[in-house]
PDB file of C-alpha atoms and ligand atoms in Angstrom:
ATOM      1  CA  UNK A   1      -0.029   0.096  -0.024  1.00 68.00           C
ATOM      2  CA  UNK A   2       3.077   2.396   0.041  1.00 88.00           C
ATOM      3  CA  UNK A   3       4.290   4.062  -2.910  1.00 93.00           C
ATOM      4  CA  UNK A   4       6.896   6.514  -4.049  1.00 96.00           C
ATOM      5  CA  UNK A   5       5.575   9.993  -5.573  1.00 97.00           C
ATOM      6  CA  UNK A   6       7.509  12.459  -7.437  1.00 97.00           C
ATOM      7  CA  UNK A   7       8.037  15.361  -5.012  1.00 98.00           C
ATOM      8  CA  UNK A   8      10.562  18.122  -4.296  1.00 98.00           C
ATOM      9  CA  UNK A   9      13.177  18.326  -2.665  1.00 98.00           C
ATOM     10  CA  UNK A  10      13.053  14.507  -2.964  1.00 98.00           C
ATOM     11  CA  UNK A  11      10.414  11.660  -3.660  1.00 98.00           C
ATOM     12  CA  UNK A  12       8.171  10.886  -0.776  1.00 98.00           C
ATOM     13  CA  UNK A  13       6.871   7.313   0.158  1.00 97.00           C
ATOM     14  CA  UNK A  14       3.088   7.497   0.718  1.00 96.00           C
ATOM     15  CA  UNK A  15       0.872   5.013   2.263  1.00 96.00           C
ATOM     16  CA  UNK A  16      -2.771   6.010   1.684  1.00 94.00           C
ATOM     17  CA  UNK A  17      -3.991   4.382   4.771  1.00 96.00           C
ATOM     18  CA  UNK A  18      -1.984   6.700   6.883  1.00 98.00           C
ATOM     19  CA  UNK A  19      -2.443   9.923   4.514  1.00 98.00           C
ATOM     20  CA  UNK A  20      -5.258  12.450   4.817  1.00 98.00           C
ATOM     21  CA  UNK A  21      -6.083  14.925   2.094  1.00 98.00           C
ATOM     22  CA  UNK A  22      -6.798  18.282   3.470  1.00 98.00           C
ATOM     23  CA  UNK A  23      -8.672  20.870   1.263  1.00 99.00           C
ATOM     24  CA  UNK A  24      -8.207  24.390   2.846  1.00 99.00           C
ATOM     25  CA  UNK A  25     -10.986  26.903   2.748  1.00 98.00           C
ATOM     26  CA  UNK A  26     -12.242  26.167  -0.923  1.00 98.00           C
ATOM     27  CA  UNK A  27     -15.216  28.644   0.197  1.00 98.00           C
ATOM     28  CA  UNK A  28     -17.281  30.825  -1.785  1.00 98.00           C
ATOM     29  CA  UNK A  29     -16.217  33.665   0.338  1.00 98.00           C
ATOM     30  CA  UNK A  30     -12.562  33.389  -1.050  1.00 98.00           C
ATOM     31  CA  UNK A  31     -13.170  32.160  -4.509  1.00 98.00           C
ATOM     32  CA  UNK A  32     -16.690  33.847  -5.763  1.00 97.00           C
ATOM     33  CA  UNK A  33     -16.987  37.776  -6.379  1.00 96.00           C
ATOM     34  CA  UNK A  34     -18.757  39.275  -3.206  1.00 92.00           C
ATOM     35  CA  UNK A  35     -17.039  37.564  -0.367  1.00 93.00           C
ATOM     36  CA  UNK A  36     -14.236  38.206   2.001  1.00 94.00           C
ATOM     37  CA  UNK A  37     -11.515  37.677  -0.638  1.00 95.00           C
ATOM     38  CA  UNK A  38     -13.091  40.554  -2.936  1.00 93.00           C
ATOM     39  CA  UNK A  39     -13.572  42.661  -0.010  1.00 91.00           C
ATOM     40  CA  UNK A  40      -9.996  42.574   0.691  1.00 91.00           C
ATOM     41  CA  UNK A  41      -9.336  44.000  -3.074  1.00 92.00           C
ATOM     42  CA  UNK A  42      -8.409  40.848  -4.712  1.00 95.00           C
ATOM     43  CA  UNK A  43      -9.119  39.391  -8.163  1.00 96.00           C
ATOM     44  CA  UNK A  44     -10.822  36.337  -6.931  1.00 97.00           C
ATOM     45  CA  UNK A  45     -10.953  34.591 -10.343  1.00 96.00           C
ATOM     46  CA  UNK A  46      -7.169  33.842  -9.889  1.00 97.00           C
ATOM     47  CA  UNK A  47      -8.061  31.275  -7.416  1.00 98.00           C
ATOM     48  CA  UNK A  48     -10.309  29.175  -9.580  1.00 98.00           C
ATOM     49  CA  UNK A  49      -7.202  27.494 -11.333  1.00 98.00           C
ATOM     50  CA  UNK A  50      -6.970  25.131  -8.337  1.00 98.00           C
ATOM     51  CA  UNK A  51     -10.567  23.894  -8.793  1.00 98.00           C
ATOM     52  CA  UNK A  52     -10.048  21.218 -11.519  1.00 98.00           C
ATOM     53  CA  UNK A  53      -6.896  19.856  -9.942  1.00 98.00           C
ATOM     54  CA  UNK A  54      -8.725  19.595  -6.598  1.00 98.00           C
ATOM     55  CA  UNK A  55     -11.528  17.806  -8.145  1.00 98.00           C
ATOM     56  CA  UNK A  56      -9.247  15.324  -9.795  1.00 98.00           C
ATOM     57  CA  UNK A  57      -7.323  14.725  -6.685  1.00 98.00           C
ATOM     58  CA  UNK A  58     -10.417  14.558  -4.454  1.00 98.00           C
ATOM     59  CA  UNK A  59     -11.971  11.826  -6.820  1.00 97.00           C
ATOM     60  CA  UNK A  60      -8.665   9.812  -6.521  1.00 96.00           C
ATOM     61  CA  UNK A  61      -8.716  10.218  -2.564  1.00 97.00           C
ATOM     62  CA  UNK A  62     -12.406   9.058  -2.621  1.00 97.00           C
ATOM     63  CA  UNK A  63     -11.522   6.015  -4.746  1.00 95.00           C
ATOM     64  CA  UNK A  64      -8.474   5.111  -2.552  1.00 93.00           C
ATOM     65  CA  UNK A  65     -10.786   5.551   0.749  1.00 94.00           C
ATOM     66  CA  UNK A  66      -8.234   8.249   1.920  1.00 97.00           C
ATOM     67  CA  UNK A  67      -9.375  10.234   4.731  1.00 98.00           C
ATOM     68  CA  UNK A  68     -10.658  13.581   3.588  1.00 98.00           C
ATOM     69  CA  UNK A  69     -10.881  16.534   5.464  1.00 98.00           C
ATOM     70  CA  UNK A  70     -12.425  20.017   4.449  1.00 99.00           C
ATOM     71  CA  UNK A  71     -11.684  23.217   6.302  1.00 99.00           C
ATOM     72  CA  UNK A  72     -13.578  26.350   6.452  1.00 98.00           C
ATOM     73  CA  UNK A  73     -12.448  29.780   7.892  1.00 98.00           C
ATOM     74  CA  UNK A  74     -15.244  31.655   9.618  1.00 98.00           C
ATOM     75  CA  UNK A  75     -16.642  33.000  12.918  1.00 98.00           C
ATOM     76  CA  UNK A  76     -19.629  32.651  14.968  1.00 98.00           C
ATOM     77  CA  UNK A  77     -22.516  35.118  14.219  1.00 98.00           C
ATOM     78  CA  UNK A  78     -21.701  37.102  17.551  1.00 98.00           C
ATOM     79  CA  UNK A  79     -18.051  37.285  16.784  1.00 98.00           C
ATOM     80  CA  UNK A  80     -17.059  35.791  20.085  1.00 98.00           C
ATOM     81  CA  UNK A  81     -14.556  33.685  18.664  1.00 98.00           C
ATOM     82  CA  UNK A  82     -12.960  36.453  16.496  1.00 98.00           C
ATOM     83  CA  UNK A  83     -10.283  38.611  17.837  1.00 96.00           C
ATOM     84  CA  UNK A  84     -10.746  42.265  17.560  1.00 96.00           C
ATOM     85  CA  UNK A  85      -7.422  42.429  16.349  1.00 96.00           C
ATOM     86  CA  UNK A  86      -8.475  40.364  13.215  1.00 96.00           C
ATOM     87  CA  UNK A  87     -11.695  42.029  12.737  1.00 96.00           C
ATOM     88  CA  UNK A  88     -10.988  45.584  13.095  1.00 96.00           C
ATOM     89  CA  UNK A  89      -8.950  45.896   9.932  1.00 91.00           C
ATOM     90  CA  UNK A  90      -9.874  47.740   6.666  1.00 87.00           C
ATOM     91  CA  UNK A  91     -13.253  49.844   5.890  1.00 89.00           C
ATOM     92  CA  UNK A  92     -15.991  48.930   8.503  1.00 91.00           C
ATOM     93  CA  UNK A  93     -18.261  47.997   5.330  1.00 88.00           C
ATOM     94  CA  UNK A  94     -15.707  45.172   4.355  1.00 89.00           C
ATOM     95  CA  UNK A  95     -14.778  43.740   7.704  1.00 95.00           C
ATOM     96  CA  UNK A  96     -15.682  40.227   8.993  1.00 96.00           C
ATOM     97  CA  UNK A  97     -19.328  40.336  10.030  1.00 97.00           C
ATOM     98  CA  UNK A  98     -20.276  43.083   7.706  1.00 96.00           C
ATOM     99  CA  UNK A  99     -23.161  42.384   5.239  1.00 96.00           C
ATOM    100  CA  UNK A 100     -22.118  41.486   1.731  1.00 95.00           C
ATOM    101  CA  UNK A 101     -23.686  40.091  -1.403  1.00 96.00           C
ATOM    102  CA  UNK A 102     -23.315  36.479  -0.107  1.00 97.00           C
ATOM    103  CA  UNK A 103     -24.390  37.299   3.480  1.00 97.00           C
ATOM    104  CA  UNK A 104     -22.172  38.475   6.375  1.00 97.00           C
ATOM    105  CA  UNK A 105     -18.619  38.033   5.593  1.00 97.00           C
ATOM    106  CA  UNK A 106     -16.851  35.056   6.956  1.00 97.00           C
ATOM    107  CA  UNK A 107     -19.516  34.160   9.147  1.00 98.00           C
ATOM    108  CA  UNK A 108     -20.616  30.406   9.733  1.00 98.00           C
ATOM    109  CA  UNK A 109     -23.930  29.423   8.096  1.00 98.00           C
ATOM    110  CA  UNK A 110     -24.007  32.223   5.662  1.00 98.00           C
ATOM    111  CA  UNK A 111     -23.913  31.397   1.926  1.00 98.00           C
ATOM    112  CA  UNK A 112     -20.342  32.875   1.465  1.00 98.00           C
ATOM    113  CA  UNK A 113     -18.985  30.626   4.172  1.00 98.00           C
ATOM    114  CA  UNK A 114     -20.022  27.480   2.316  1.00 98.00           C
ATOM    115  CA  UNK A 115     -17.598  25.299   0.246  1.00 98.00           C
ATOM    116  CA  UNK A 116     -17.854  25.930  -3.428  1.00 98.00           C
ATOM    117  CA  UNK A 117     -20.345  23.332  -5.100  1.00 98.00           C
ATOM    118  CA  UNK A 118     -17.508  21.931  -7.363  1.00 98.00           C
ATOM    119  CA  UNK A 119     -15.675  20.594  -4.230  1.00 98.00           C
ATOM    120  CA  UNK A 120     -18.878  19.898  -1.809  1.00 98.00           C
ATOM    121  CA  UNK A 121     -17.978  17.342   0.847  1.00 98.00           C
ATOM    122  CA  UNK A 122     -19.931  13.927   0.755  1.00 98.00           C
ATOM    123  CA  UNK A 123     -21.000  11.898   3.495  1.00 96.00           C
ATOM    124  CA  UNK A 124     -17.980  10.611   5.711  1.00 92.00           C
ATOM    125  CA  UNK A 125     -15.986  13.453   5.073  1.00 97.00           C
ATOM    126  CA  UNK A 126     -15.150  15.854   7.852  1.00 97.00           C
ATOM    127  CA  UNK A 127     -15.444  19.601   7.771  1.00 98.00           C
ATOM    128  CA  UNK A 128     -13.399  21.551  10.221  1.00 98.00           C
ATOM    129  CA  UNK A 129     -14.587  25.075  11.107  1.00 98.00           C
ATOM    130  CA  UNK A 130     -11.582  27.024  12.197  1.00 98.00           C
ATOM    131  CA  UNK A 131     -11.328  30.620  13.301  1.00 98.00           C
ATOM    132  CA  UNK A 132      -7.840  31.398  12.331  1.00 98.00           C
ATOM    133  CA  UNK A 133      -5.584  30.737   9.356  1.00 98.00           C
ATOM    134  CA  UNK A 134      -4.041  27.567  10.529  1.00 98.00           C
ATOM    135  CA  UNK A 135      -6.220  24.316  10.438  1.00 99.00           C
ATOM    136  CA  UNK A 136      -4.764  23.406  13.939  1.00 99.00           C
ATOM    137  CA  UNK A 137      -5.316  26.396  15.535  1.00 98.00           C
ATOM    138  CA  UNK A 138      -8.523  25.815  18.183  1.00 98.00           C
ATOM    139  CA  UNK A 139      -9.780  23.059  16.216  1.00 98.00           C
ATOM    140  CA  UNK A 140      -9.904  19.335  16.710  1.00 98.00           C
ATOM    141  CA  UNK A 141      -7.796  18.403  13.877  1.00 98.00           C
ATOM    142  CA  UNK A 142      -4.958  16.981  15.648  1.00 98.00           C
ATOM    143  CA  UNK A 143      -7.257  14.691  17.399  1.00 98.00           C
ATOM    144  CA  UNK A 144      -8.801  13.444  14.360  1.00 98.00           C
ATOM    145  CA  UNK A 145      -5.675  12.759  12.701  1.00 98.00           C
ATOM    146  CA  UNK A 146      -4.226  10.866  15.735  1.00 98.00           C
ATOM    147  CA  UNK A 147      -7.267   8.865  16.032  1.00 98.00           C
ATOM    148  CA  UNK A 148      -7.197   8.121  12.513  1.00 98.00           C
ATOM    149  CA  UNK A 149      -3.556   7.032  12.356  1.00 98.00           C
ATOM    150  CA  UNK A 150      -2.523   9.804   9.978  1.00 98.00           C
ATOM    151  CA  UNK A 151       1.015  10.738   9.531  1.00 98.00           C
ATOM    152  CA  UNK A 152       1.124  12.445   6.256  1.00 98.00           C
ATOM    153  CA  UNK A 153      -1.128  15.512   5.045  1.00 99.00           C
ATOM    154  CA  UNK A 154      -1.718  16.150   1.356  1.00 98.00           C
ATOM    155  CA  UNK A 155      -2.531  20.058   1.498  1.00 99.00           C
ATOM    156  CA  UNK A 156      -4.612  21.776  -1.022  1.00 99.00           C
ATOM    157  CA  UNK A 157      -6.669  24.744  -1.171  1.00 99.00           C
ATOM    158  CA  UNK A 158      -6.380  28.724  -0.705  1.00 98.00           C
ATOM    159  CA  UNK A 159      -4.474  30.633  -0.320  1.00 98.00           C
ATOM    160  CA  UNK A 160      -1.076  29.144  -0.844  1.00 98.00           C
ATOM    161  CA  UNK A 161       0.749  31.695   1.438  1.00 98.00           C
ATOM    162  CA  UNK A 162      -1.838  32.382   4.022  1.00 98.00           C
ATOM    163  CA  UNK A 163      -4.068  29.503   5.207  1.00 98.00           C
ATOM    164  CA  UNK A 164      -2.334  26.646   3.213  1.00 99.00           C
ATOM    165  CA  UNK A 165       1.025  27.738   4.330  1.00 98.00           C
ATOM    166  CA  UNK A 166      -0.033  28.221   8.082  1.00 99.00           C
ATOM    167  CA  UNK A 167      -1.515  24.913   8.142  1.00 99.00           C
ATOM    168  CA  UNK A 168       1.718  23.434   6.981  1.00 99.00           C
ATOM    169  CA  UNK A 169       3.760  25.153   9.149  1.00 99.00           C
ATOM    170  CA  UNK A 170       1.617  23.914  12.170  1.00 99.00           C
ATOM    171  CA  UNK A 171       1.379  20.391  11.039  1.00 99.00           C
ATOM    172  CA  UNK A 172       5.256  20.337  10.328  1.00 98.00           C
ATOM    173  CA  UNK A 173       5.794  21.411  13.984  1.00 98.00           C
ATOM    174  CA  UNK A 174       3.451  18.724  15.058  1.00 98.00           C
ATOM    175  CA  UNK A 175       5.424  16.116  13.333  1.00 98.00           C
ATOM    176  CA  UNK A 176       3.214  15.464  10.346  1.00 98.00           C
ATOM    177  CA  UNK A 177       4.959  15.082   6.858  1.00 98.00           C
ATOM    178  CA  UNK A 178       3.300  17.865   4.880  1.00 99.00           C
ATOM    179  CA  UNK A 179       3.021  17.704   1.165  1.00 99.00           C
ATOM    180  CA  UNK A 180       1.889  20.862  -0.599  1.00 99.00           C
ATOM    181  CA  UNK A 181       0.032  20.041  -3.972  1.00 99.00           C
ATOM    182  CA  UNK A 182       1.105  22.866  -5.969  1.00 99.00           C
ATOM    183  CA  UNK A 183      -1.668  22.890  -8.669  1.00 98.00           C
ATOM    184  CA  UNK A 184      -4.333  22.249  -6.221  1.00 99.00           C
ATOM    185  CA  UNK A 185      -3.261  25.541  -4.240  1.00 99.00           C
ATOM    186  CA  UNK A 186      -3.626  28.978  -5.496  1.00 98.00           C
ATOM    187  CA  UNK A 187      -3.157  32.729  -4.476  1.00 98.00           C
ATOM    188  CA  UNK A 188      -4.291  36.097  -5.359  1.00 98.00           C
ATOM    189  CA  UNK A 189      -0.796  36.864  -6.072  1.00 98.00           C
ATOM    190  CA  UNK A 190       1.347  34.714  -8.457  1.00 98.00           C
ATOM    191  CA  UNK A 191       4.585  35.602  -6.780  1.00 98.00           C
ATOM    192  CA  UNK A 192       3.348  34.784  -3.264  1.00 98.00           C
ATOM    193  CA  UNK A 193       1.993  31.260  -4.671  1.00 98.00           C
ATOM    194  CA  UNK A 194       5.501  30.509  -6.351  1.00 98.00           C
ATOM    195  CA  UNK A 195       7.432  31.719  -3.238  1.00 98.00           C
ATOM    196  CA  UNK A 196       5.330  30.096  -0.911  1.00 98.00           C
ATOM    197  CA  UNK A 197       5.958  26.813  -2.541  1.00 98.00           C
ATOM    198  CA  UNK A 198       9.531  27.387  -2.646  1.00 98.00           C
ATOM    199  CA  UNK A 199       9.752  28.066   0.958  1.00 98.00           C
ATOM    200  CA  UNK A 200       8.162  24.949   1.840  1.00 98.00           C
ATOM    201  CA  UNK A 201      10.608  22.803  -0.116  1.00 98.00           C
ATOM    202  CA  UNK A 202      13.947  24.935   0.443  1.00 98.00           C
ATOM    203  CA  UNK A 203      16.661  23.925   2.729  1.00 98.00           C
ATOM    204  CA  UNK A 204      16.066  20.144   2.146  1.00 98.00           C
ATOM    205  CA  UNK A 205      12.355  20.583   2.773  1.00 98.00           C
ATOM    206  CA  UNK A 206      12.278  22.665   5.862  1.00 98.00           C
ATOM    207  CA  UNK A 207       8.496  22.740   6.073  1.00 98.00           C
ATOM    208  CA  UNK A 208       7.867  19.511   3.822  1.00 98.00           C
ATOM    209  CA  UNK A 209       7.408  18.537   0.338  1.00 99.00           C
ATOM    210  CA  UNK A 210       5.887  19.856  -2.892  1.00 99.00           C
ATOM    211  CA  UNK A 211       4.298  17.740  -5.533  1.00 98.00           C
ATOM    212  CA  UNK A 212       1.434  18.018  -8.002  1.00 98.00           C
ATOM    213  CA  UNK A 213      -2.048  16.185  -8.496  1.00 98.00           C
ATOM    214  CA  UNK A 214      -0.703  14.521 -11.685  1.00 98.00           C
ATOM    215  CA  UNK A 215       2.085  12.788  -9.652  1.00 98.00           C
ATOM    216  CA  UNK A 216      -0.134  11.664  -7.025  1.00 97.00           C
ATOM    217  CA  UNK A 217      -2.690  10.353  -9.247  1.00 96.00           C
ATOM    218  CA  UNK A 218       0.085   8.594 -11.555  1.00 94.00           C
ATOM    219  CA  UNK A 219       1.439   6.970  -8.426  1.00 92.00           C
ATOM    220  CA  UNK A 220      -2.046   5.803  -7.184  1.00 87.00           C
ATOM    221  CA  UNK A 221      -2.981   4.347 -10.549  1.00 84.00           C
ATOM    222  CA  UNK A 222       0.559   2.543 -11.151  1.00 78.00           C
ATOM    223  CA  UNK A 223       0.001   0.933  -7.711  1.00 76.00           C
ATOM    224  CA  UNK A 224      -3.582  -0.280  -9.093  1.00 70.00           C
ATOM    225  CA  UNK A 225      -1.861  -1.959 -11.758  1.00 70.00           C
ATOM    226  CA  UNK A 226       0.645  -3.690  -9.575  1.00 63.00           C
TER     227      UNK A 226
HETATM  228  N1  TIU B 301      -6.496  36.654   2.566  1.00 64.83           N
HETATM  229  C1  TIU B 301      -5.955  35.482   2.219  1.00 64.83           C
HETATM  230  O1  TIU B 301      -5.207  35.460   1.283  1.00 64.83           O
HETATM  231  N2  TIU B 301      -6.295  34.318   2.809  1.00 64.83           N
HETATM  232  C2  TIU B 301      -7.160  34.292   3.838  1.00 64.83           C
HETATM  233  O2  TIU B 301      -7.532  35.059   4.500  1.00 64.83           O
HETATM  234  N3  TIU B 301      -7.506  33.123   4.242  1.00 64.83           N
HETATM  235  C3  TIU B 301      -7.306  31.898   3.642  1.00 64.83           C
HETATM  236  O3  TIU B 301      -6.017  31.748   3.075  1.00 64.83           O
HETATM  237  N4  TIU B 301      -7.960  30.739   3.684  1.00 64.83           N
END
């Protein structure tokens, strides 16, 4: 059940039974116009490039029976779990909790907070609601991974240098082998995407590994044939 996958700075051996696919914050609030991403002044269309590769990898993970975890960044309606330091940034009309075209920005239960239809979770897949950028901060993710016998994380989603990076840093410090899936991640800034990935694999893989969906799916199909 273990197979080698092409990656940088070096190939990585993956056992699907101890590997989880984590899809970070593929929410309407970041990817569709009128949400948090656009309220920050970003061109949200840049994130769409990660959707198709994520769909392909998600299909492969479901076929393998890999643990799949989706995360959503967002807060309670009364903002009791949102630090003022996070909320009080920018114009009041575009802040977390403000009314927008997809409901209140980054608030749980609002249309904008939901995962995009293209990557919607199916029964049995976990959804982690997180108040921070990292998926480990103030969530039960670590407990779920420990209970599930997971040691390796394939990390996808948005944005590369913000929530994906923070999660990989948190996971790396907790002893997980973190693999960023380059084409399944995206940023509003091309240079941050590229540099963010370089930072992970530099210095012998200081935060982890970088691969792409094609390499993972190829490895999975090779394994099926053997
Ligand atoms: N703004 C930005 O690039 N990202 C976030 O605020 N959250 C996530 O990355 N999910």
